[in-house]
Amino acid sequence: MSFIESIRDILNKAVADSFPDSGPGFECQVAPCQDKRFGDYQSNLALQLAKREKTSPRNVAEAVVEAVLKGTDLKSVPGLEGENTGGDPFSASALVETIEIAGPGFINIRLKDTALLSELVRTLADPRCGVERTAHPQRIVVDYSSPNLAKDLHVGTMRSTVIGDSIARVLEFLGHEVLRQNHYGDWGANFGVLVAMIKQEYGSGLDELKTAPLETVEELYAKGSRLKADSREFAARAAAEVNGLQAGNAESLAAWQVLMDKTLQACHGLYRDFNVSLDASHDCPESFYRDDLPRVVSELAEKNLLVNDNNARCAYLDGFHNVDGDPLPVIVQKSDEGYNYSTTDLAGIRHRVGRLQAQQIIVVTDRGQELHFRMLRALAQKAGWLPDAVPLRHLGYGVILQEVTENGQTKKVRFRTRDGGTVKIRDLLAEGRRRSERLTLERNPDISGDELNGIAAKLTIAALKYADLKQRPESDYTFNWDQMLANQGNTGIYILYCYVRIASLFGKSGLDRDALAQNPGSVTLSHELERELLVQVVSFPELFSGYEEELTSHNICSYLYELAGCYSRFWKDCPILTAPEQVKHSRLVLSRAVAARLELGLSLLGIEVVERM
Ligand code: ARG
């Protein structure tokens, strides 16, 4: 149990004791104190409860504080040594140093140093840093990245990849069984264009395409898209190719296969370069569902959920209208008999619930697909493919912007290349590495070769992923290399910098970090900043309570930023290696604990640490 949970329990019990009418069932809110001078945790329960109890918050607070104090030795011996209170380590006597009322009725609690220190020691060598596994493990599908493979991966897909990867990592860490699903687009209209182009340009000479560079595919696609817009004849051929693929035409499939091998290989290479935990075993693309599509439509028809609309087969659901107020359909088969994105997604739901036995499905895409998933959810529920007990959650993210100045005016527009094209992740990684190498060399002229390359690669990943994850996913954010790579401010680089500081501290001390963790001996506090750092360190597990509901990796970023900030204040005011032996030892132990939280927290964001930078 984390401290915050223990405090909540203690307060809940005190409320139930002192207010038997509204107390039972009342959930106290507890939060870390903003101003640490007042205490470590604060509750506004008295303000919440006063209305119901028709009395003043102060009266409520006094009664609750009284109830907490009852049965503890706090009143008689303020600031007692608590180590030997024995019994329940989560009881008020073991945890609470002071409990005080402030302002209109806030209750402030300061924890005992002994409780904090014993938690530090308890979790010091724990690779999970004190985070417990969930008591209710679920089998959860996380559908993310899922690029459209006709093009190289671009920044739009980057957000799904980064956010989804972090969610998958955290849920797995918490003890859930995560089934990563890369539902990449390899079966839609784009592939009709590509196959038609390949046939036109290569005929049966597919070997030539096999060895051509990856850009060839993009050029083919660009050219094909122009042709499709300009020539009815080509547009018809491209449409026929989609149906040809769907009908299993051997020649079309052969061309498509070459295309897939090429682009997929590149895609998986990129995941490795970007430290994304997706590989070929997670591939479950649109084409995987090709044989299920006719069944999806026929089952919907059997359930009387479809109507014919200009020869397209559509499902109309209550409550979905377009801007003009006309009912909005889910189209599952087009008038040319082809299937589309919705049909495939319905097949996906059937598969994930029926065969994969998912207890929850999370799909990470751009915010624009929100309506699509709401309609799918409604239709899949009506069709009996999605039981009420299985949530289908769409996590929609915002766009990446950039600041541009035109005619002296600065404005924010969608992030694009200079010539207006989509920005490729591959190019971003290359640019980030160039910049990171330069910055690393400025700080450390003696780093070179593989070490330099390795550091630059990790700094790039840290900069990109952290900049994306530090705000809520639904928010837009502005892309800016200089800000992302700065070692000051709320950046991935700043967090890494803190880690590197500790690594070099241990280098100088000549001590082995892990050996110290295994054998911490006696740890004591001698400075208020040590205590502040300690409170932050031992609150690490609190980050994860409620993660499953909110899927909020940005909280991990805020935590790491605060921890790094706290460490840097401590670093400035508390000398370590030159301090007297016991103080030095305790400060090294604390530093080790900070480094472990930084490393673990970053790894849950898909970011690896460096020892130098
Ligand atoms: N390929 C789609 C896109 O790029 C995302 C697919 C997401 N997953 C899904 N099951 N629809 O927008």
mmCIF file of N, CA, C and O and ligand atoms in Angstrom, residues 143-149 154 156-157 160 181-186 286 289 341 344-345 348 352 363-366 369 372-373 376 397, ligand 1:
data_model
loop_
_atom_site.group_PDB
_atom_site.id
_atom_site.type_symbol
_atom_site.label_atom_id
_atom_site.label_comp_id
_atom_site.label_asym_id
_atom_site.label_seq_id
_atom_site.Cartn_x
_atom_site.Cartn_y
_atom_site.Cartn_z
ATOM 1 N N ASP A 143 -4.019 -1.466 -29.423
ATOM 2 C CA ASP A 143 -3.846 -1.302 -30.876
ATOM 3 C C ASP A 143 -3.187 0.048 -31.084
ATOM 4 O O ASP A 143 -3.782 1.085 -30.776
ATOM 5 N N TYR A 144 -1.950 0.039 -31.515
ATOM 6 C CA TYR A 144 -1.257 1.318 -31.694
ATOM 7 C C TYR A 144 -0.232 1.242 -32.810
ATOM 8 O O TYR A 144 0.046 0.163 -33.321
ATOM 9 N N SER A 145 0.287 2.392 -33.132
ATOM 10 C CA SER A 145 1.170 2.604 -34.276
ATOM 11 C C SER A 145 0.350 2.432 -35.550
ATOM 12 O O SER A 145 -0.014 3.409 -36.184
ATOM 13 N N SER A 146 0.036 1.194 -35.908
ATOM 14 C CA SER A 146 -0.898 0.902 -36.998
ATOM 15 C C SER A 146 -0.802 1.867 -38.188
ATOM 16 O O SER A 146 -1.794 2.505 -38.562
ATOM 17 N N PRO A 147 0.390 2.006 -38.787
ATOM 18 C CA PRO A 147 0.551 2.966 -39.885
ATOM 19 C C PRO A 147 -0.120 2.485 -41.174
ATOM 20 O O PRO A 147 -0.400 1.297 -41.306
ATOM 21 N N ASN A 148 -0.355 3.412 -42.070
ATOM 22 C CA ASN A 148 -0.778 3.018 -43.406
ATOM 23 C C ASN A 148 0.477 2.789 -44.228
ATOM 24 O O ASN A 148 1.255 3.706 -44.457
ATOM 25 N N LEU A 149 0.664 1.570 -44.665
ATOM 26 C CA LEU A 149 1.984 1.202 -45.188
ATOM 27 C C LEU A 149 2.275 1.650 -46.614
ATOM 28 O O LEU A 149 3.347 1.378 -47.123
ATOM 29 N N HIS A 154 5.177 8.558 -40.734
ATOM 30 C CA HIS A 154 5.304 10.004 -40.587
ATOM 31 C C HIS A 154 4.884 10.438 -39.178
ATOM 32 O O HIS A 154 4.463 9.611 -38.371
ATOM 33 N N GLY A 156 2.375 11.830 -37.847
ATOM 34 C CA GLY A 156 1.030 11.502 -37.365
ATOM 35 C C GLY A 156 1.053 10.158 -36.661
ATOM 36 O O GLY A 156 0.539 10.002 -35.544
ATOM 37 N N THR A 157 1.685 9.205 -37.282
ATOM 38 C CA THR A 157 1.802 7.865 -36.701
ATOM 39 C C THR A 157 2.725 7.876 -35.488
ATOM 40 O O THR A 157 2.606 7.032 -34.608
ATOM 41 N N SER A 160 0.785 7.996 -32.185
ATOM 42 C CA SER A 160 0.163 6.721 -31.816
ATOM 43 C C SER A 160 1.230 5.754 -31.317
ATOM 44 O O SER A 160 1.029 5.039 -30.333
ATOM 45 N N GLN A 181 -1.304 -4.983 -30.755
ATOM 46 C CA GLN A 181 -1.815 -5.262 -32.094
ATOM 47 C C GLN A 181 -1.425 -4.122 -33.022
ATOM 48 O O GLN A 181 -1.823 -2.976 -32.814
ATOM 49 N N ASN A 182 -0.646 -4.455 -34.019
ATOM 50 C CA ASN A 182 -0.290 -3.462 -35.024
ATOM 51 C C ASN A 182 -1.238 -3.655 -36.208
ATOM 52 O O ASN A 182 -1.017 -4.498 -37.061
ATOM 53 N N HIS A 183 -2.299 -2.862 -36.193
ATOM 54 C CA HIS A 183 -3.375 -2.996 -37.180
ATOM 55 C C HIS A 183 -3.028 -2.106 -38.378
ATOM 56 O O HIS A 183 -3.714 -1.138 -38.686
ATOM 57 N N TYR A 184 -1.895 -2.384 -39.006
ATOM 58 C CA TYR A 184 -1.477 -1.451 -40.062
ATOM 59 C C TYR A 184 -2.324 -1.595 -41.316
ATOM 60 O O TYR A 184 -2.900 -2.637 -41.602
ATOM 61 N N GLY A 185 -2.402 -0.479 -42.026
ATOM 62 C CA GLY A 185 -3.242 -0.425 -43.226
ATOM 63 C C GLY A 185 -2.476 -0.996 -44.413
ATOM 64 O O GLY A 185 -1.466 -0.438 -44.831
ATOM 65 N N ASP A 186 -2.936 -2.141 -44.911
ATOM 66 C CA ASP A 186 -2.258 -2.746 -46.066
ATOM 67 C C ASP A 186 -3.282 -3.258 -47.073
ATOM 68 O O ASP A 186 -2.981 -4.078 -47.915
ATOM 69 N N GLU A 286 -4.748 -5.045 -41.528
ATOM 70 C CA GLU A 286 -6.087 -5.116 -42.125
ATOM 71 C C GLU A 286 -6.256 -6.393 -42.956
ATOM 72 O O GLU A 286 -7.290 -7.045 -42.900
ATOM 73 N N TYR A 289 -7.714 -9.781 -41.825
ATOM 74 C CA TYR A 289 -9.158 -10.010 -41.657
ATOM 75 C C TYR A 289 -9.872 -10.253 -42.978
ATOM 76 O O TYR A 289 -11.095 -10.329 -43.013
ATOM 77 N N TYR A 341 -12.719 0.424 -44.178
ATOM 78 C CA TYR A 341 -12.094 0.553 -42.851
ATOM 79 C C TYR A 341 -13.014 0.037 -41.733
ATOM 80 O O TYR A 341 -12.578 -0.686 -40.842
ATOM 81 N N THR A 344 -13.408 -3.835 -41.658
ATOM 82 C CA THR A 344 -12.215 -4.456 -41.090
ATOM 83 C C THR A 344 -12.175 -4.270 -39.576
ATOM 84 O O THR A 344 -11.834 -5.191 -38.833
ATOM 85 N N ASP A 345 -12.528 -3.075 -39.132
ATOM 86 C CA ASP A 345 -12.504 -2.830 -37.691
ATOM 87 C C ASP A 345 -13.546 -3.687 -36.964
ATOM 88 O O ASP A 345 -13.311 -4.129 -35.833
ATOM 89 N N GLY A 348 -12.123 -6.915 -36.649
ATOM 90 C CA GLY A 348 -11.110 -6.828 -35.596
ATOM 91 C C GLY A 348 -11.733 -6.995 -34.213
ATOM 92 O O GLY A 348 -11.201 -7.708 -33.363
ATOM 93 N N ARG A 352 -10.828 -9.898 -31.614
ATOM 94 C CA ARG A 352 -10.190 -9.566 -30.335
ATOM 95 C C ARG A 352 -11.022 -10.069 -29.153
ATOM 96 O O ARG A 352 -10.474 -10.542 -28.168
ATOM 97 N N VAL A 363 -7.588 1.515 -28.409
ATOM 98 C CA VAL A 363 -7.083 1.866 -29.743
ATOM 99 C C VAL A 363 -6.575 3.302 -29.694
ATOM 100 O O VAL A 363 -7.282 4.204 -29.247
ATOM 101 N N VAL A 364 -5.345 3.498 -30.129
ATOM 102 C CA VAL A 364 -4.746 4.828 -30.090
ATOM 103 C C VAL A 364 -4.647 5.373 -31.517
ATOM 104 O O VAL A 364 -3.877 4.849 -32.328
ATOM 105 N N THR A 365 -5.455 6.366 -31.823
ATOM 106 C CA THR A 365 -5.362 7.007 -33.152
ATOM 107 C C THR A 365 -5.545 8.507 -32.981
ATOM 108 O O THR A 365 -5.805 8.995 -31.885
ATOM 109 N N ASP A 366 -5.484 9.234 -34.094
ATOM 110 C CA ASP A 366 -5.725 10.667 -34.020
ATOM 111 C C ASP A 366 -7.154 10.939 -33.557
ATOM 112 O O ASP A 366 -8.048 10.111 -33.728
ATOM 113 N N GLN A 369 -10.727 10.318 -35.336
ATOM 114 C CA GLN A 369 -11.438 9.048 -35.525
ATOM 115 C C GLN A 369 -12.399 8.735 -34.384
ATOM 116 O O GLN A 369 -12.925 7.633 -34.290
ATOM 117 N N HIS A 372 -15.861 7.627 -35.535
ATOM 118 C CA HIS A 372 -15.759 6.286 -36.121
ATOM 119 C C HIS A 372 -15.840 5.220 -35.027
ATOM 120 O O HIS A 372 -16.599 4.254 -35.134
ATOM 121 N N PHE A 373 -15.067 5.421 -33.959
ATOM 122 C CA PHE A 373 -15.050 4.393 -32.921
ATOM 123 C C PHE A 373 -16.323 4.395 -32.071
ATOM 124 O O PHE A 373 -16.752 3.355 -31.610
ATOM 125 N N LEU A 376 -18.716 2.448 -34.236
ATOM 126 C CA LEU A 376 -18.344 1.026 -34.259
ATOM 127 C C LEU A 376 -18.742 0.330 -32.974
ATOM 128 O O LEU A 376 -19.234 -0.791 -32.978
ATOM 129 N N TYR A 397 -5.550 11.366 -29.985
ATOM 130 C CA TYR A 397 -4.518 12.354 -29.661
ATOM 131 C C TYR A 397 -4.601 13.555 -30.596
ATOM 132 O O TYR A 397 -5.148 13.483 -31.691
HETATM 133 N N1 ARG B 1 -4.203 2.856 -40.074
HETATM 134 C C1 ARG B 1 -5.018 3.765 -39.345
HETATM 135 C C2 ARG B 1 -4.515 5.185 -39.538
HETATM 136 O O1 ARG B 1 -3.375 5.379 -39.917
HETATM 137 C C3 ARG B 1 -5.042 3.503 -37.870
HETATM 138 C C4 ARG B 1 -5.614 2.179 -37.476
HETATM 139 C C5 ARG B 1 -5.961 2.137 -36.047
HETATM 140 N N2 ARG B 1 -6.557 0.913 -35.639
HETATM 141 C C6 ARG B 1 -7.776 0.511 -35.981
HETATM 142 N N3 ARG B 1 -8.179 -0.634 -35.515
HETATM 143 N N4 ARG B 1 -8.576 1.232 -36.717
HETATM 144 O O2 ARG B 1 -5.246 6.122 -39.284
#
